[in-house]
GROMACS .gro file of C-alpha atoms in nm:
model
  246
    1UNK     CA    1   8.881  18.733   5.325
    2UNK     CA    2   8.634  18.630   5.618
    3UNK     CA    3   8.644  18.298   5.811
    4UNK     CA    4   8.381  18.193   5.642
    5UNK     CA    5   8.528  18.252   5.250
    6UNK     CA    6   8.804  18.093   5.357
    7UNK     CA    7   8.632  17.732   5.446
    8UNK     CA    8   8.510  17.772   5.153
    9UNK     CA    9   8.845  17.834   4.994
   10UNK     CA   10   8.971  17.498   5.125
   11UNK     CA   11   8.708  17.345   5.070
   12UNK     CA   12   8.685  17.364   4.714
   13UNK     CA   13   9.083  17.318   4.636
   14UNK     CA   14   9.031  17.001   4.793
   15UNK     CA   15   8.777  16.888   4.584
   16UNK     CA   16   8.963  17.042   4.239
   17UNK     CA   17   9.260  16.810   4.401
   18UNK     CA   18   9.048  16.493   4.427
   19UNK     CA   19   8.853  16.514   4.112
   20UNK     CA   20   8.873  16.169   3.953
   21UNK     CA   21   9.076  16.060   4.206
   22UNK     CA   22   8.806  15.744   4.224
   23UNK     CA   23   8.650  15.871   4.575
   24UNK     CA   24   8.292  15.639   4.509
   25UNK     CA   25   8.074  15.982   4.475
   26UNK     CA   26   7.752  15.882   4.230
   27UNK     CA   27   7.444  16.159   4.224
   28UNK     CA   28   7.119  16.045   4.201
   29UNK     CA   29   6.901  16.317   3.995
   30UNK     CA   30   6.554  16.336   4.246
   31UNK     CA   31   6.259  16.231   3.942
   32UNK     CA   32   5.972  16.257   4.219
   33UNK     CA   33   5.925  16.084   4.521
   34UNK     CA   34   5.737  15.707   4.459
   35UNK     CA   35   5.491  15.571   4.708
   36UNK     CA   36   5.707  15.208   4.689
   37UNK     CA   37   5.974  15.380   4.801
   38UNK     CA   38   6.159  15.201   4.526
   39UNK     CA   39   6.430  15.399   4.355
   40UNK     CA   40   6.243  15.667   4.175
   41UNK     CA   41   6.525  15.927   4.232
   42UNK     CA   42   6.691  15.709   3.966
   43UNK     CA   43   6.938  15.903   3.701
   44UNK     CA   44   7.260  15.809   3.821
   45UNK     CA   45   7.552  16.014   3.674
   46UNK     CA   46   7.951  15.973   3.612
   47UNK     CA   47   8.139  15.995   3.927
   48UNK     CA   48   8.151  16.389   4.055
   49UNK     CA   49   8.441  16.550   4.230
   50UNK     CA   50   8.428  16.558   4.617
   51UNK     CA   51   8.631  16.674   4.886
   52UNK     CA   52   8.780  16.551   5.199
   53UNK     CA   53   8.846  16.914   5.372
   54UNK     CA   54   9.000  16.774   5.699
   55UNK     CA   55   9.280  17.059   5.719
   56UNK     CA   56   9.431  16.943   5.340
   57UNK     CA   57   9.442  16.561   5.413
   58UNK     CA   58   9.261  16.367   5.141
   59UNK     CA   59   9.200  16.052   5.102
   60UNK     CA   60   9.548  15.934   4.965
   61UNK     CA   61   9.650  15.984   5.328
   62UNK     CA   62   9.455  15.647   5.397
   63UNK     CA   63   9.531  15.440   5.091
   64UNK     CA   64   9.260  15.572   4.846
   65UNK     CA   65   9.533  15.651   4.572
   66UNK     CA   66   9.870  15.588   4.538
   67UNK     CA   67   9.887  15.384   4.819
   68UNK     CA   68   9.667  15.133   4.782
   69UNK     CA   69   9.801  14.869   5.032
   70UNK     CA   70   9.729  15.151   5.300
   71UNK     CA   71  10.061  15.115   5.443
   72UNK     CA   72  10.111  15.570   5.436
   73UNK     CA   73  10.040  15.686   5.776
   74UNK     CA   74   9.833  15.981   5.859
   75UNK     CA   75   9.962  16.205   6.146
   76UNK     CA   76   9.711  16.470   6.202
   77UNK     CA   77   9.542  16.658   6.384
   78UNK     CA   78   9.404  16.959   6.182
   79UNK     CA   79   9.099  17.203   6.295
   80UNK     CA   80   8.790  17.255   6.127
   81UNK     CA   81   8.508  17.494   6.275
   82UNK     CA   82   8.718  17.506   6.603
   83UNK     CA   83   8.665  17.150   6.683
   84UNK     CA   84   8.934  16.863   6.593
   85UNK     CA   85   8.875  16.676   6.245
   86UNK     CA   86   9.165  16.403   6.393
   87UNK     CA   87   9.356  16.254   6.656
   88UNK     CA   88   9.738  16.242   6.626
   89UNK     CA   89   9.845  15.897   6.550
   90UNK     CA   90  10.069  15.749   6.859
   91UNK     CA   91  10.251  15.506   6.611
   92UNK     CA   92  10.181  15.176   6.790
   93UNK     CA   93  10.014  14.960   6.513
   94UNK     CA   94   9.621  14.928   6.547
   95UNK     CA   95   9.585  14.563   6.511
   96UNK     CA   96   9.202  14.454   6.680
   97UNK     CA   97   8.868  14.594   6.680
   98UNK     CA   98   8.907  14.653   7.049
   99UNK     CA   99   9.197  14.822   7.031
  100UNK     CA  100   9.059  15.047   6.754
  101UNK     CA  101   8.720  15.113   6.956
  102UNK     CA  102   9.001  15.252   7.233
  103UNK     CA  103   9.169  15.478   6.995
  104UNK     CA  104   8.791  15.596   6.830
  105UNK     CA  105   8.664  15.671   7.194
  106UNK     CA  106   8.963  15.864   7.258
  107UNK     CA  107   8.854  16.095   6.976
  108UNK     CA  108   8.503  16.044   7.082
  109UNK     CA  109   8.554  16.156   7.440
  110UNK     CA  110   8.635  16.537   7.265
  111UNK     CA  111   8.330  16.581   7.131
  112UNK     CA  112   8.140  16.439   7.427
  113UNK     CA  113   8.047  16.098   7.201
  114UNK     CA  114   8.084  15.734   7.293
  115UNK     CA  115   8.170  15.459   7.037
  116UNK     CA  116   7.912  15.267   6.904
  117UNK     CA  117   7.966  14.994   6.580
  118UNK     CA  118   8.347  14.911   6.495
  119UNK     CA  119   8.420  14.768   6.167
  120UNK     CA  120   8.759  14.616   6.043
  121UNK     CA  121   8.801  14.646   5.709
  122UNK     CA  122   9.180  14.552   5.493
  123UNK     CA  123   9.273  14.922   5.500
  124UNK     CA  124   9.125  15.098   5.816
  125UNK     CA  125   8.904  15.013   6.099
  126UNK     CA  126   8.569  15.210   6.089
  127UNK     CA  127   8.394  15.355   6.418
  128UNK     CA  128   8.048  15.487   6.430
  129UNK     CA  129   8.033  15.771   6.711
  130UNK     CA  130   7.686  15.801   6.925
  131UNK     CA  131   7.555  16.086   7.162
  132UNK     CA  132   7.515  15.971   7.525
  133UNK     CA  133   7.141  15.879   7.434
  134UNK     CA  134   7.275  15.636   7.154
  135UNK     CA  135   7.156  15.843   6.838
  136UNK     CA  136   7.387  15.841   6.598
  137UNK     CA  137   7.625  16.128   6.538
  138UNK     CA  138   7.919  16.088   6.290
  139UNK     CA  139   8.183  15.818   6.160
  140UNK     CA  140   8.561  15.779   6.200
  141UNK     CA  141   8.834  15.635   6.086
  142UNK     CA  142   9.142  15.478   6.296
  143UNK     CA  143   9.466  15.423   6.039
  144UNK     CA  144   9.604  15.062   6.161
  145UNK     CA  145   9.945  15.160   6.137
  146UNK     CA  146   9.993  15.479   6.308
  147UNK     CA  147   9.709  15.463   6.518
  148UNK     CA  148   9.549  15.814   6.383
  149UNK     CA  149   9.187  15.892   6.398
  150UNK     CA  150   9.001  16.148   6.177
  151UNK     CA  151   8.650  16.205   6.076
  152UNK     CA  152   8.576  15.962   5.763
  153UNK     CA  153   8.542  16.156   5.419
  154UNK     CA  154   8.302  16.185   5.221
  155UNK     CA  155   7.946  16.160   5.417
  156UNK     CA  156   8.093  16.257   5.779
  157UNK     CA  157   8.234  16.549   5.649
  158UNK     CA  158   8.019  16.654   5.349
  159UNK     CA  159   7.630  16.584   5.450
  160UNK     CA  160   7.680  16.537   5.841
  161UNK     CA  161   7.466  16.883   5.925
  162UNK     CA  162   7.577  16.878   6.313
  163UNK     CA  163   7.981  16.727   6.297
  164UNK     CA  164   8.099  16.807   5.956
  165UNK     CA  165   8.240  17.071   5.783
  166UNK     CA  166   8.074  17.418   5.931
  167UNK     CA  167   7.964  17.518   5.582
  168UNK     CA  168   7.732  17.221   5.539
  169UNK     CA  169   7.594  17.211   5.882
  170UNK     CA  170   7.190  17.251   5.877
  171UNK     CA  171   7.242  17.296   5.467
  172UNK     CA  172   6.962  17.068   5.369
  173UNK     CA  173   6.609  16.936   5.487
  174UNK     CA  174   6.573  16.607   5.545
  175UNK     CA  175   6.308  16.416   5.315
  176UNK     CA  176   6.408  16.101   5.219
  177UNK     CA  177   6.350  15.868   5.463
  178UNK     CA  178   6.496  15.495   5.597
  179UNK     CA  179   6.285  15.288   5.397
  180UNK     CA  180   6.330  15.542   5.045
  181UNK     CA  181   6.712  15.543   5.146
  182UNK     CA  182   6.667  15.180   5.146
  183UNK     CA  183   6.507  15.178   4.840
  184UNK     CA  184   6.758  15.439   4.633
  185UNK     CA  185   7.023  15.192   4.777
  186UNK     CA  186   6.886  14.881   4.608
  187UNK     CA  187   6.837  15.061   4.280
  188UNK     CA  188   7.210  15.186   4.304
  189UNK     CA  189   7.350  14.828   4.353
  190UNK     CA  190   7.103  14.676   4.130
  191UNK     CA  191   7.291  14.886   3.884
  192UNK     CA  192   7.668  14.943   3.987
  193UNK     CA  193   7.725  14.615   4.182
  194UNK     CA  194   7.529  14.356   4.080
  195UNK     CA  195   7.472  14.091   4.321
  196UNK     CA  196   7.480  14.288   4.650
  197UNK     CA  197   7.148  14.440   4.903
  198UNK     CA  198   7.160  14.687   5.105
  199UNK     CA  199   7.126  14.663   5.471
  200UNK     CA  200   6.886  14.894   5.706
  201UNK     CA  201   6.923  15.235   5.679
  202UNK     CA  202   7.124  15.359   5.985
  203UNK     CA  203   6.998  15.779   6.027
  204UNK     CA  204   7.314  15.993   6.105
  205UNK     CA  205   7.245  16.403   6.088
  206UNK     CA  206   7.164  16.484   5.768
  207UNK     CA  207   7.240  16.111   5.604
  208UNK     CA  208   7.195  15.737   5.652
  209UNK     CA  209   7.436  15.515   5.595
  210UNK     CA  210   7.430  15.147   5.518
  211UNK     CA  211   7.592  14.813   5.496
  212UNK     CA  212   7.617  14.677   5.155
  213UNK     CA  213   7.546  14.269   5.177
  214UNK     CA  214   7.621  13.930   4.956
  215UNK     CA  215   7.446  13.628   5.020
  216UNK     CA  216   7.342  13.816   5.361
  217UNK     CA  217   7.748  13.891   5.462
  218UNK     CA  218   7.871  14.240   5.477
  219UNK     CA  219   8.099  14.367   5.232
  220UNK     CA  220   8.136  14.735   5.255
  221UNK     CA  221   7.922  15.037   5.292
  222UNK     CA  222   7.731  15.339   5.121
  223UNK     CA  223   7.565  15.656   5.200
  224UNK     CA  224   7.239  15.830   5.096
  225UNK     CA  225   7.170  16.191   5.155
  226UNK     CA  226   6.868  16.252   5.326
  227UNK     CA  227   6.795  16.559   5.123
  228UNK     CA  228   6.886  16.509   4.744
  229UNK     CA  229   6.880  16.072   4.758
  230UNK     CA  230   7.239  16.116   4.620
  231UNK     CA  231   7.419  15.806   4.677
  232UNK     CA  232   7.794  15.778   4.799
  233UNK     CA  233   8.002  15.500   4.797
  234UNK     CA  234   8.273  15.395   5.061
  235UNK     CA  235   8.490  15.282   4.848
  236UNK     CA  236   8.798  15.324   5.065
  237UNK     CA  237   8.747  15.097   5.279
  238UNK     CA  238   8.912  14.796   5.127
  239UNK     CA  239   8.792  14.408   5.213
  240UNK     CA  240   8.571  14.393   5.481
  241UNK     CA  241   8.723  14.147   5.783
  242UNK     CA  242   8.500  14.161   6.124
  243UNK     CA  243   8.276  14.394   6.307
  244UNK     CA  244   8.180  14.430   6.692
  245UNK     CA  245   7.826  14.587   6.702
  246UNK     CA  246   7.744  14.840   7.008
   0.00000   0.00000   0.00000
């Protein structure tokens, strides 16, 4: 079995292992491409199995399922396409976003990134990595217990075409853009969670992600692909607490 077979391998016991394990993946079926930029890619379907692929380590590492609280610690590190999906946890408790930016640029400085927006959310804290010029590369995770950081699931591994998982590098063009993404967004809240807008449409490789909004406050996060308009939603993320912006 080549290198290559075997990505593939992993990649697609992990996502028989996660399938319905409530990881916040909705497609949205393309219909045509509307000059409003409203949310003409609008069939959305039953959540779809996904996978995590970081070297085994699913989402239940982080509190997803069975775990809830997000008290189980993930140790990592793993490898993925010969660059690290994680940074070993060095158990002292994460507590602060400015202690979790620390941990994130540790992981960062690897891959020659800098930290840009940290999030603290109930269950993790949530970094967004930048390249030197400030464009935005990938997202991470820091576990507030042990300290660990790994590349986020879902979008950062899946869709990211430059830092995620080497079989889905460069595997789609990008045609939707920020203000479609914007719109598919809107539709999918209008529908799923009533009562919530989206924020702008922040372009990572191959993706934009977004802020998900009440009454103008953040609450959590989502995902379009910037090939197929499919729509992800963070769903691990737990209560959103504070954020320090780049």
């Amino acid at each position: 079995m080549t290198s290559a077979q075997k990505q593939a391998a992993v990649a697609l016991a992990a996502a028989v292992a996660l399938a319905g394990a409530g990881t916040g993946v909705w497609a949205a079926a393309q219909s045509g491409r509307a000059g409003d930029t409203s949310a003409s890619r609008a069939a959305y379907l039953q959540p779809t199995p996904s996978a995590s692929g970081c070297g085994g380590h699913g989402p239940s590492d982080w509190g997803m399922t069975g775990d809830r609280d997000g008290r189980g610690d993930w140790i990592g590190p793993s490898m993925t396409g010969g660059h690290p999906c994680g940074l070993s946890g060095n158990g002292r408790p994460v507590t602060s976003i400015s202690q979790a930016e620390a941990r994130a640029q540790d992981f960062a400085d690897r891959l020659g990134l800098r930290v840009g927006e940290v999030m603290q959310f109930s269950r993790n804290f949530y970094a967004e990595l930048r390249t030197p010029s400030g464009h935005r590369a990938t997202e991470v995770l820091v576990h507030p217990r042990s300290g660990a950081v790994r590349l986020e699931y879902g979008p950062a591994m899946m869709w990211n075409t430059e830092y995620g998982m080497p079989m889905h590098r460069n595997a789609a063009q990008e045609t939707v853009s920020a203000a479609e993404a914007r719109g598919i967004a809107r539709h999918w809240l209008d529908k799923h969670l009533t009562g919530r807008t989206p924020g702008d449409a922040e372009a990572f490789p191959g993706y934009y992600t977004l802020h998900t909004l009440r009454d103008g406050r953040v609450t959590g996060m989502l995902s379009v692909h910037a090939g197929t308009g499919q729509v992800w939603y963070h769903d691990w993320h737990g209560a959103f607490i504070a954020m320090s912006e780049d």
